[in-house]
Coordinates of C-alpha atoms in Angstrom, one line a residue:
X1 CA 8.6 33.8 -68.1
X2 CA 6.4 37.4 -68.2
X3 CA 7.1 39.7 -65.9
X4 CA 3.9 40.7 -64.3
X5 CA 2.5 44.6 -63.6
X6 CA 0.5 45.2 -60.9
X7 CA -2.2 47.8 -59.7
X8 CA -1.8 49.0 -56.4
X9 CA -5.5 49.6 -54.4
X10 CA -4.8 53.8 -54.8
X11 CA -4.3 53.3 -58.1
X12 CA -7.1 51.2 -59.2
X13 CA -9.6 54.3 -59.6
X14 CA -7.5 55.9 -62.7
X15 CA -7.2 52.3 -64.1
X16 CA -10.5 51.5 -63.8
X17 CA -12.8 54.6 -63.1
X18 CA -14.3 52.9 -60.1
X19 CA -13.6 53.7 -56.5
X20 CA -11.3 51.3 -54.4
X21 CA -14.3 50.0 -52.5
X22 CA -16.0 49.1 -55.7
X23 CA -13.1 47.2 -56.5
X24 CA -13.3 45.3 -53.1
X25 CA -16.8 44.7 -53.7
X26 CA -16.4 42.9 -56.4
X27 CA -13.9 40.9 -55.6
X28 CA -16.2 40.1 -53.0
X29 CA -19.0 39.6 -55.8
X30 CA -16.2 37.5 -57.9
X31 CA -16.7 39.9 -60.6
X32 CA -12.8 40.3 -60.0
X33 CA -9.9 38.7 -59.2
X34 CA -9.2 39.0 -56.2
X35 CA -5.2 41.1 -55.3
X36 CA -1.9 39.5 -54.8
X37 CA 0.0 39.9 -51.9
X38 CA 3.4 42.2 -53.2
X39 CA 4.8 42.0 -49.4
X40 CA 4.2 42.0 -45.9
X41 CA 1.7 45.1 -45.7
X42 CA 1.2 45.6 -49.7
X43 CA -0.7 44.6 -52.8
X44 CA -1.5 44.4 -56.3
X45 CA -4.4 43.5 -58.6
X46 CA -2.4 41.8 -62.1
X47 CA -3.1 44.3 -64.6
X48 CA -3.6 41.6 -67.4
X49 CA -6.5 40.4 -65.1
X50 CA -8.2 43.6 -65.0
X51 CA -7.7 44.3 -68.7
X52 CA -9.6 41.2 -69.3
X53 CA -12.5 42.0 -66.9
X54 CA -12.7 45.3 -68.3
X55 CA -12.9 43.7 -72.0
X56 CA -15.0 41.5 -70.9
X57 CA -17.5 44.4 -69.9
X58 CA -17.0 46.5 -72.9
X59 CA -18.0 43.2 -74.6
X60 CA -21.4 43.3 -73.0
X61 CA -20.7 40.3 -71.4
X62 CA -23.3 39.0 -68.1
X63 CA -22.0 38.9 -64.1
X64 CA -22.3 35.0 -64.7
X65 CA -19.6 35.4 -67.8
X66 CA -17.8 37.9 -65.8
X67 CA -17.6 35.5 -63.1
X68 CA -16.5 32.6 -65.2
X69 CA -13.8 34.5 -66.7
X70 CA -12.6 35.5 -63.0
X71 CA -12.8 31.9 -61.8
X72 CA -10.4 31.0 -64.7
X73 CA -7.8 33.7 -64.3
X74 CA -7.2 32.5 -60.5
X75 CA -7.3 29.2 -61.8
X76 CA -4.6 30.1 -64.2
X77 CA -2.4 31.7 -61.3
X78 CA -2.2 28.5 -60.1
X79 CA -1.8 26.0 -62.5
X80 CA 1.1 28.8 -63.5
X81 CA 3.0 28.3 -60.5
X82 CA 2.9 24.2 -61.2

């Protein structure tokens, strides 16, 4: 079993150089996963997740790949938890 890390919505600027609402927006765009819920009144992108978007990025890869590779991580969180 892994132990996940998480990125919490103030932090994802200095892991990512994009503002929170960037992040939001693509989420919205499904160009990334979208966050976990930590709690009652907190949460967390998994920072494996964003590692891979941002790879996937430096790779030169297109929105449509990106999009893929986002439909497959949150597929992954749940065949994970079966």
């Amino acid at each position: 079993m892994r132990l996940e890390q998480f990125i919490r919505p103030a932090e994802m600027p200095k892991h990512t150089g994009c503002a929170q609402s960037t992040a939001y927006a693509d989420v919205k765009a499904g160009l990334l996963p979208p966050p976990v819920k930590l709690g009652r009144r907190s949460s967390g992108w998994i920072a494996r997740e964003v590692a891979a978007v941002q790879q996937a990025r430096i790779a030169g890869s297109s929105e449509g790949e990106i999009r893929k590779l986002v439909a497959e991580l949150v597929r992954q969180r749940h065949t994970a938890t079966t």
